[in-house]
């Protein structure tokens, strides 16, 4: 059975000030054409279909067109909600849409209710695990604690129990949206840490033939059977070196896996350039980046006059400008975003406590209050949707 694994479309997202809806439409065209040309048997979309819970209307219209086109091909599609999606909104009409072969899995209660397809070698059960917010699903799954590993492990126990009750030789695929240990993050993924811990071990997916993951934006292989497709477009300059693609996965008669990367269209390459302004404007080595979206870091000892306009004369698609003066020992020249890079919300808040206190770090009780506050904010929208 041939599967096309994609995720993290983030429909409605922009890149700095650039509207990406046209590029996202080009990706959908490419997806549909790949399904047709490669004779795909099922499409797997592993979450973050939209960029935010209430997406703009043009993004909803693009999503609607994508579903119609996939349904017209007669190729089943299994799609889960991610941490950026509103599970309730994405799942509206799931029962009716399912009749057209588009199977939305947005309710945690349906984790062990697979879409069952068949080929010449028997059944293939495709289980869709939507993004599981630990605080909201712990009790439903009987998990031992509020953590990603606990709730995802409990969901996978349900999957394995269902699979064990099926005919011998039934092959299995799981879609999940999570941060798996060994994966490489970028700057454009939203923090999903709970209690300072966000990663789950790849072993949580033991017992299934393939785990199609979403959340991380770089295409990567955790192991032969556990893979991220990554986002089809770059959504931050930290992804400048990414090769954007989808996985074309062939699932053999005994569950063996072969996988090939299918490149996705690049609207414009990304480049990070660094140096003194005059060097960036004059050196021939930078000519290759004149058509790229640019993140420029200037190292002039003194901030040049009107740097953005001067850069734009050579690099008309400059989107981001930062200053890191040569010889400066402190981080005073670093931008706010650069100083926060790689730090969780919890760490930033604890730094703020230390700053306003004049150096005294947050104690254990204060860290617990901050952690509870962040978890309440993150889960608040989910709770509201559950009680509507």
Short mmCIF file of C-alpha atoms in Angstrom, two decimals:
data_model
loop_
_atom_site.label_atom_id
_atom_site.label_comp_id
_atom_site.label_asym_id
_atom_site.label_seq_id
_atom_site.Cartn_x
_atom_site.Cartn_y
_atom_site.Cartn_z
CA UNK A 1 0.00 0.00 0.00
CA UNK A 2 1.39 3.39 -1.01
CA UNK A 3 0.98 6.23 1.47
CA UNK A 4 1.76 9.94 1.14
CA UNK A 5 2.74 11.42 4.50
CA UNK A 6 2.55 15.19 4.99
CA UNK A 7 1.88 17.54 7.90
CA UNK A 8 2.09 21.08 9.26
CA UNK A 9 0.46 22.92 6.38
CA UNK A 10 -0.24 25.90 8.66
CA UNK A 11 -2.74 27.33 6.20
CA UNK A 12 -3.13 31.06 6.75
CA UNK A 13 0.39 31.64 8.05
CA UNK A 14 2.61 34.38 6.67
CA UNK A 15 6.40 34.57 6.53
CA UNK A 16 7.35 37.79 8.28
CA UNK A 17 5.23 40.22 6.26
CA UNK A 18 4.85 37.99 3.18
CA UNK A 19 1.45 36.38 2.56
CA UNK A 20 2.06 32.69 1.82
CA UNK A 21 -1.45 31.71 0.74
CA UNK A 22 -0.42 31.56 -2.93
CA UNK A 23 2.56 29.34 -2.08
CA UNK A 24 0.31 27.14 0.04
CA UNK A 25 -2.09 26.82 -2.89
CA UNK A 26 0.84 25.78 -5.09
CA UNK A 27 1.69 23.12 -2.53
CA UNK A 28 -1.87 21.77 -2.61
CA UNK A 29 -1.63 21.61 -6.43
CA UNK A 30 1.62 19.67 -6.06
CA UNK A 31 0.11 17.35 -3.45
CA UNK A 32 -2.85 16.48 -5.66
CA UNK A 33 -0.62 15.94 -8.68
CA UNK A 34 1.70 13.70 -6.65
CA UNK A 35 -1.25 11.60 -5.49
CA UNK A 36 -2.31 11.18 -9.12
CA UNK A 37 1.12 10.55 -10.64
CA UNK A 38 2.44 8.25 -7.92
CA UNK A 39 -0.80 6.26 -7.67
CA UNK A 40 -1.06 6.90 -3.95
CA UNK A 41 -3.49 4.71 -2.02
CA UNK A 42 -3.97 7.00 1.00
CA UNK A 43 -2.92 10.49 2.12
CA UNK A 44 -1.84 11.05 5.74
CA UNK A 45 -1.95 14.60 7.17
CA UNK A 46 -0.38 14.61 10.64
CA UNK A 47 -1.80 17.80 12.14
CA UNK A 48 -1.48 21.59 12.13
CA UNK A 49 -3.64 21.93 9.07
CA UNK A 50 -4.26 25.55 10.04
CA UNK A 51 -1.92 28.00 11.71
CA UNK A 52 -4.37 29.09 14.37
CA UNK A 53 -7.60 27.98 15.97
CA UNK A 54 -9.73 30.52 14.09
CA UNK A 55 -8.15 30.67 10.62
CA UNK A 56 -8.82 33.46 8.10
CA UNK A 57 -11.51 32.78 5.51
CA UNK A 58 -9.07 32.43 2.54
CA UNK A 59 -7.27 29.66 4.44
CA UNK A 60 -10.57 27.86 5.09
CA UNK A 61 -11.46 28.15 1.41
CA UNK A 62 -8.10 26.66 0.39
CA UNK A 63 -8.62 23.79 2.83
CA UNK A 64 -12.11 23.22 1.43
CA UNK A 65 -10.77 23.09 -2.14
CA UNK A 66 -8.04 20.66 -1.09
CA UNK A 67 -10.56 18.26 0.45
CA UNK A 68 -12.80 18.40 -2.61
CA UNK A 69 -9.88 17.66 -4.94
CA UNK A 70 -8.67 14.72 -2.84
CA UNK A 71 -12.21 13.35 -2.64
CA UNK A 72 -12.58 13.69 -6.42
CA UNK A 73 -9.50 11.50 -6.87
CA UNK A 74 -11.17 8.78 -4.82
CA UNK A 75 -8.08 8.46 -2.63
CA UNK A 76 -8.79 8.12 1.12
CA UNK A 77 -7.30 10.82 3.33
CA UNK A 78 -6.72 10.55 7.08
CA UNK A 79 -6.18 13.88 8.83
CA UNK A 80 -5.61 14.69 12.51
CA UNK A 81 -5.69 17.98 14.40
CA UNK A 82 -2.45 19.47 15.72
CA UNK A 83 -1.67 21.85 18.56
CA UNK A 84 -2.29 24.87 16.31
CA UNK A 85 -5.72 23.64 15.21
CA UNK A 86 -9.02 23.91 16.99
CA UNK A 87 -9.94 20.25 17.20
CA UNK A 88 -13.65 21.04 17.55
CA UNK A 89 -13.72 23.38 14.55
CA UNK A 90 -11.61 21.15 12.32
CA UNK A 91 -13.77 18.17 13.19
CA UNK A 92 -17.12 19.77 12.34
CA UNK A 93 -18.94 17.53 9.87
CA UNK A 94 -16.40 14.72 10.23
CA UNK A 95 -19.05 12.01 9.93
CA UNK A 96 -20.48 13.43 6.73
CA UNK A 97 -17.07 14.26 5.24
CA UNK A 98 -15.96 10.72 6.02
CA UNK A 99 -18.49 9.43 3.49
CA UNK A 100 -16.42 11.16 0.82
CA UNK A 101 -13.28 9.35 1.96
CA UNK A 102 -11.85 12.24 4.03
CA UNK A 103 -11.42 10.87 7.55
CA UNK A 104 -10.94 13.57 10.21
CA UNK A 105 -9.61 12.38 13.54
CA UNK A 106 -9.89 15.26 16.01
CA UNK A 107 -11.56 13.63 19.04
CA UNK A 108 -9.27 11.76 21.47
CA UNK A 109 -12.09 9.27 22.04
CA UNK A 110 -11.52 7.98 18.50
CA UNK A 111 -7.85 7.05 18.92
CA UNK A 112 -8.58 3.32 18.72
CA UNK A 113 -11.15 3.65 15.92
CA UNK A 114 -9.06 3.15 12.77
CA UNK A 115 -9.77 3.76 9.14
CA UNK A 116 -9.41 0.27 7.66
CA UNK A 117 -8.23 -0.03 4.07
CA UNK A 118 -7.37 -3.17 2.15
CA UNK A 119 -5.02 -4.20 -0.62
CA UNK A 120 -4.07 -7.54 -2.17
CA UNK A 121 -2.23 -8.52 1.02
CA UNK A 122 -5.00 -7.81 3.53
CA UNK A 123 -6.15 -5.03 5.82
CA UNK A 124 -4.26 -1.91 6.86
CA UNK A 125 -5.56 -0.11 9.97
CA UNK A 126 -4.81 3.61 10.07
CA UNK A 127 -5.15 5.14 13.55
CA UNK A 128 -5.40 8.92 13.91
CA UNK A 129 -4.18 10.33 17.24
CA UNK A 130 -4.95 14.06 17.35
CA UNK A 131 -2.72 16.33 19.40
CA UNK A 132 -3.31 15.24 23.00
CA UNK A 133 -3.13 18.06 25.56
CA UNK A 134 -2.10 16.14 28.70
CA UNK A 135 -4.17 18.15 31.19
CA UNK A 136 -7.34 17.64 29.14
CA UNK A 137 -7.10 13.92 28.36
CA UNK A 138 -5.24 12.40 31.32
CA UNK A 139 -8.37 11.24 33.13
CA UNK A 140 -10.11 10.04 29.98
CA UNK A 141 -7.19 7.76 29.16
CA UNK A 142 -6.44 6.76 32.73
CA UNK A 143 -2.87 8.06 32.38
CA UNK A 144 -0.72 7.98 35.51
CA UNK A 145 0.40 11.61 35.27
CA UNK A 146 0.02 14.82 33.30
CA UNK A 147 2.69 14.43 30.64
CA UNK A 148 2.94 13.94 26.91
CA UNK A 149 4.59 10.56 27.36
CA UNK A 150 1.86 9.34 29.72
CA UNK A 151 -1.13 10.32 27.59
CA UNK A 152 0.43 9.30 24.28
CA UNK A 153 1.46 6.00 25.84
CA UNK A 154 -2.08 5.44 27.07
CA UNK A 155 -3.49 6.21 23.63
CA UNK A 156 -1.03 3.79 22.03
CA UNK A 157 -2.06 1.09 24.53
CA UNK A 158 -5.60 1.47 23.18
CA UNK A 159 -4.29 1.26 19.62
CA UNK A 160 -2.33 -1.92 20.36
CA UNK A 161 -5.33 -3.49 22.10
CA UNK A 162 -7.55 -2.81 19.10
CA UNK A 163 -4.90 -4.11 16.71
CA UNK A 164 -4.49 -7.31 18.74
CA UNK A 165 -8.20 -8.05 18.32
CA UNK A 166 -8.00 -7.82 14.52
CA UNK A 167 -7.16 -10.55 12.03
CA UNK A 168 -3.57 -11.82 12.19
CA UNK A 169 -1.37 -10.04 9.66
CA UNK A 170 -3.29 -6.75 9.82
CA UNK A 171 -0.79 -4.00 9.14
CA UNK A 172 -0.93 -0.74 11.05
CA UNK A 173 -0.16 2.96 10.68
CA UNK A 174 -0.46 5.66 13.35
CA UNK A 175 -0.69 9.42 12.78
CA UNK A 176 0.42 11.51 15.75
CA UNK A 177 1.35 15.10 16.55
CA UNK A 178 4.11 15.26 19.15
CA UNK A 179 7.75 16.03 19.88
CA UNK A 180 9.60 12.71 19.78
CA UNK A 181 13.03 12.33 21.36
CA UNK A 182 15.75 12.69 18.75
CA UNK A 183 13.81 15.12 16.60
CA UNK A 184 15.36 18.46 15.66
CA UNK A 185 13.24 21.54 16.29
CA UNK A 186 13.23 24.92 14.51
CA UNK A 187 12.13 28.39 15.60
CA UNK A 188 8.64 28.15 14.12
CA UNK A 189 7.07 25.41 16.25
CA UNK A 190 4.94 26.39 19.21
CA UNK A 191 6.19 25.23 22.61
CA UNK A 192 4.19 22.25 23.91
CA UNK A 193 6.24 21.59 27.07
CA UNK A 194 4.35 20.38 30.12
CA UNK A 195 6.21 20.67 33.39
CA UNK A 196 9.34 21.50 31.44
CA UNK A 197 9.13 18.22 29.49
CA UNK A 198 7.86 17.99 25.94
CA UNK A 199 9.60 15.00 24.29
CA UNK A 200 8.32 11.43 24.20
CA UNK A 201 10.44 8.39 23.34
CA UNK A 202 10.08 6.78 19.93
CA UNK A 203 9.43 3.47 21.71
CA UNK A 204 5.93 4.70 22.52
CA UNK A 205 5.05 3.72 18.92
CA UNK A 206 6.34 0.15 19.23
CA UNK A 207 3.98 -2.42 17.77
CA UNK A 208 2.86 -0.52 14.67
CA UNK A 209 4.40 -0.67 11.23
CA UNK A 210 4.65 3.08 10.60
CA UNK A 211 4.22 6.26 12.65
CA UNK A 212 3.50 9.35 10.53
CA UNK A 213 4.43 12.29 12.72
CA UNK A 214 3.67 15.99 12.68
CA UNK A 215 4.78 19.01 14.76
CA UNK A 216 8.47 19.41 13.88
CA UNK A 217 9.00 21.39 10.70
CA UNK A 218 12.10 19.59 9.43
CA UNK A 219 11.70 16.35 7.48
CA UNK A 220 13.53 13.70 9.50
CA UNK A 221 13.78 10.02 10.25
CA UNK A 222 13.71 9.05 13.93
CA UNK A 223 14.00 5.42 12.91
CA UNK A 224 12.87 3.39 9.91
CA UNK A 225 9.29 3.26 11.16
CA UNK A 226 8.97 6.66 12.84
CA UNK A 227 9.29 9.75 10.63
CA UNK A 228 8.42 13.43 10.43
CA UNK A 229 7.40 14.78 7.04
CA UNK A 230 8.07 18.36 8.16
CA UNK A 231 6.21 21.42 6.91
CA UNK A 232 5.85 21.83 3.14
CA UNK A 233 7.05 25.45 3.35
CA UNK A 234 9.63 27.23 5.48
CA UNK A 235 8.06 29.29 8.26
CA UNK A 236 11.21 30.73 9.87
CA UNK A 237 14.76 31.54 8.85
CA UNK A 238 15.91 28.69 11.08
CA UNK A 239 14.59 26.48 8.26
CA UNK A 240 16.85 28.06 5.64
CA UNK A 241 18.78 24.80 5.19
CA UNK A 242 15.72 22.54 5.20
CA UNK A 243 14.82 20.50 2.16
CA UNK A 244 11.03 20.68 2.21
CA UNK A 245 9.32 17.48 1.19
CA UNK A 246 6.74 14.76 1.84
CA UNK A 247 7.32 11.06 2.46
CA UNK A 248 6.12 8.57 -0.14
CA UNK A 249 5.89 5.39 1.91
CA UNK A 250 5.38 1.89 0.55
CA UNK A 251 4.02 -0.53 3.15
CA UNK A 252 4.88 -4.09 2.12
CA UNK A 253 2.82 -7.26 2.62
CA UNK A 254 4.63 -8.11 5.88
CA UNK A 255 4.82 -4.54 7.17
CA UNK A 256 8.19 -3.72 5.64
CA UNK A 257 8.78 -0.02 4.92
CA UNK A 258 10.44 1.79 2.04
CA UNK A 259 10.27 5.57 1.94
CA UNK A 260 11.18 8.22 -0.62
CA UNK A 261 11.19 11.99 -0.23
CA UNK A 262 9.08 14.00 -2.66
CA UNK A 263 10.24 17.62 -2.80
CA UNK A 264 7.65 20.38 -2.45
CA UNK A 265 7.66 23.66 -4.40
CA UNK A 266 9.87 26.45 -3.04
CA UNK A 267 8.29 29.90 -3.51
CA UNK A 268 11.61 31.65 -2.88
CA UNK A 269 14.85 30.39 -1.28
CA UNK A 270 15.87 31.61 2.16
CA UNK A 271 19.30 32.99 3.01
CA UNK A 272 20.98 34.17 6.17
CA UNK A 273 23.79 36.61 5.44
CA UNK A 274 26.17 38.23 7.86
CA UNK A 275 28.87 40.90 7.73
CA UNK A 276 29.51 44.62 7.54
CA UNK A 277 26.97 46.49 5.45
CA UNK A 278 29.45 47.63 2.80
CA UNK A 279 30.75 44.08 2.39
CA UNK A 280 27.22 42.72 1.94
CA UNK A 281 26.51 45.38 -0.68
CA UNK A 282 29.73 44.98 -2.64
CA UNK A 283 31.15 41.46 -2.38
CA UNK A 284 30.45 39.19 -5.35
CA UNK A 285 30.05 36.15 -3.10
CA UNK A 286 26.64 37.44 -1.99
CA UNK A 287 25.27 37.75 -5.54
CA UNK A 288 23.67 34.28 -5.32
CA UNK A 289 21.27 35.58 -2.65
CA UNK A 290 19.92 38.60 -4.48
CA UNK A 291 16.66 36.79 -5.30
CA UNK A 292 16.24 35.17 -1.87
CA UNK A 293 14.26 36.13 1.19
CA UNK A 294 16.98 37.55 3.39
CA UNK A 295 17.76 37.61 7.08
CA UNK A 296 20.73 39.99 7.41
CA UNK A 297 22.93 40.37 10.48
CA UNK A 298 25.13 43.46 10.39
CA UNK A 299 28.41 43.36 12.29
CA UNK A 300 29.47 47.02 11.80
CA UNK A 301 30.98 48.45 15.01
CA UNK A 302 28.66 51.45 14.62
CA UNK A 303 25.12 51.07 13.33
CA UNK A 304 25.06 52.26 9.69
CA UNK A 305 22.65 54.89 8.47
CA UNK A 306 19.44 53.68 6.81
CA UNK A 307 20.62 50.03 6.59
CA UNK A 308 17.34 48.42 5.51
CA UNK A 309 16.86 50.68 2.50
CA UNK A 310 20.47 50.22 1.44
CA UNK A 311 20.24 46.45 1.76
CA UNK A 312 17.00 46.40 -0.22
CA UNK A 313 18.77 48.07 -3.15
CA UNK A 314 20.76 44.85 -3.67
CA UNK A 315 18.54 42.36 -1.83
CA UNK A 316 14.97 43.51 -2.56
CA UNK A 317 13.47 40.66 -0.52
CA UNK A 318 15.17 41.49 2.77
CA UNK A 319 12.71 40.64 5.55
CA UNK A 320 14.73 40.63 8.75
CA UNK A 321 17.58 42.81 10.00
CA UNK A 322 19.63 42.29 13.16
CA UNK A 323 22.77 43.92 14.61
CA UNK A 324 25.68 42.15 16.27
CA UNK A 325 28.56 44.67 16.37
CA UNK A 326 32.05 43.23 16.10
CA UNK A 327 34.04 43.07 19.31
CA UNK A 328 31.10 43.48 21.63
CA UNK A 329 31.50 41.12 24.55
CA UNK A 330 28.00 41.43 26.03
CA UNK A 331 24.71 40.66 24.33
CA UNK A 332 23.55 44.27 24.17
CA UNK A 333 23.56 44.18 20.39
CA UNK A 334 21.47 41.04 20.16
CA UNK A 335 17.82 41.44 19.34
CA UNK A 336 15.16 40.51 21.87
CA UNK A 337 14.22 37.48 19.76
CA UNK A 338 17.85 36.35 19.61
CA UNK A 339 18.24 36.58 23.37
CA UNK A 340 15.14 34.43 23.87
CA UNK A 341 15.97 31.88 21.18
CA UNK A 342 15.79 28.33 22.46
CA UNK A 343 14.23 29.32 25.79
CA UNK A 344 10.85 28.06 26.91
CA UNK A 345 8.05 30.30 28.18
CA UNK A 346 8.71 28.99 31.67
CA UNK A 347 12.42 29.90 31.50
CA UNK A 348 11.65 33.39 30.19
CA UNK A 349 9.21 34.01 33.04
CA UNK A 350 11.71 32.76 35.61
CA UNK A 351 14.34 35.11 34.13
CA UNK A 352 11.87 37.97 34.53
CA UNK A 353 11.36 37.12 38.20
CA UNK A 354 15.12 37.16 38.73
CA UNK A 355 15.43 40.46 36.86
CA UNK A 356 12.79 42.37 38.82
CA UNK A 357 14.11 40.93 42.06
CA UNK A 358 17.61 42.12 41.25
CA UNK A 359 19.20 38.72 40.76
CA UNK A 360 17.40 36.32 43.09
CA UNK A 361 16.15 33.30 41.11
CA UNK A 362 12.59 32.04 41.35
CA UNK A 363 12.22 29.48 44.11
CA UNK A 364 10.47 26.12 43.82
CA UNK A 365 7.06 27.45 44.87
CA UNK A 366 7.26 30.35 42.41
CA UNK A 367 8.29 28.02 39.59
CA UNK A 368 5.28 25.84 40.37
CA UNK A 369 2.94 28.85 40.20
CA UNK A 370 4.41 29.92 36.85
CA UNK A 371 4.13 26.39 35.48
CA UNK A 372 0.48 26.13 36.55
CA UNK A 373 -0.29 29.50 34.97
CA UNK A 374 1.22 28.52 31.62
CA UNK A 375 -0.60 25.19 31.60
CA UNK A 376 -3.90 26.94 32.41
CA UNK A 377 -3.41 29.35 29.50
CA UNK A 378 -2.47 26.57 27.08
CA UNK A 379 -5.40 24.38 28.04
CA UNK A 380 -7.97 27.14 28.50
CA UNK A 381 -9.21 27.19 24.92
CA UNK A 382 -9.50 23.42 24.88
CA UNK A 383 -11.57 23.40 28.04
CA UNK A 384 -13.87 26.09 26.66
CA UNK A 385 -14.43 24.09 23.49
CA UNK A 386 -15.12 20.92 25.47
CA UNK A 387 -17.88 22.63 27.45
CA UNK A 388 -19.57 24.42 24.59
#
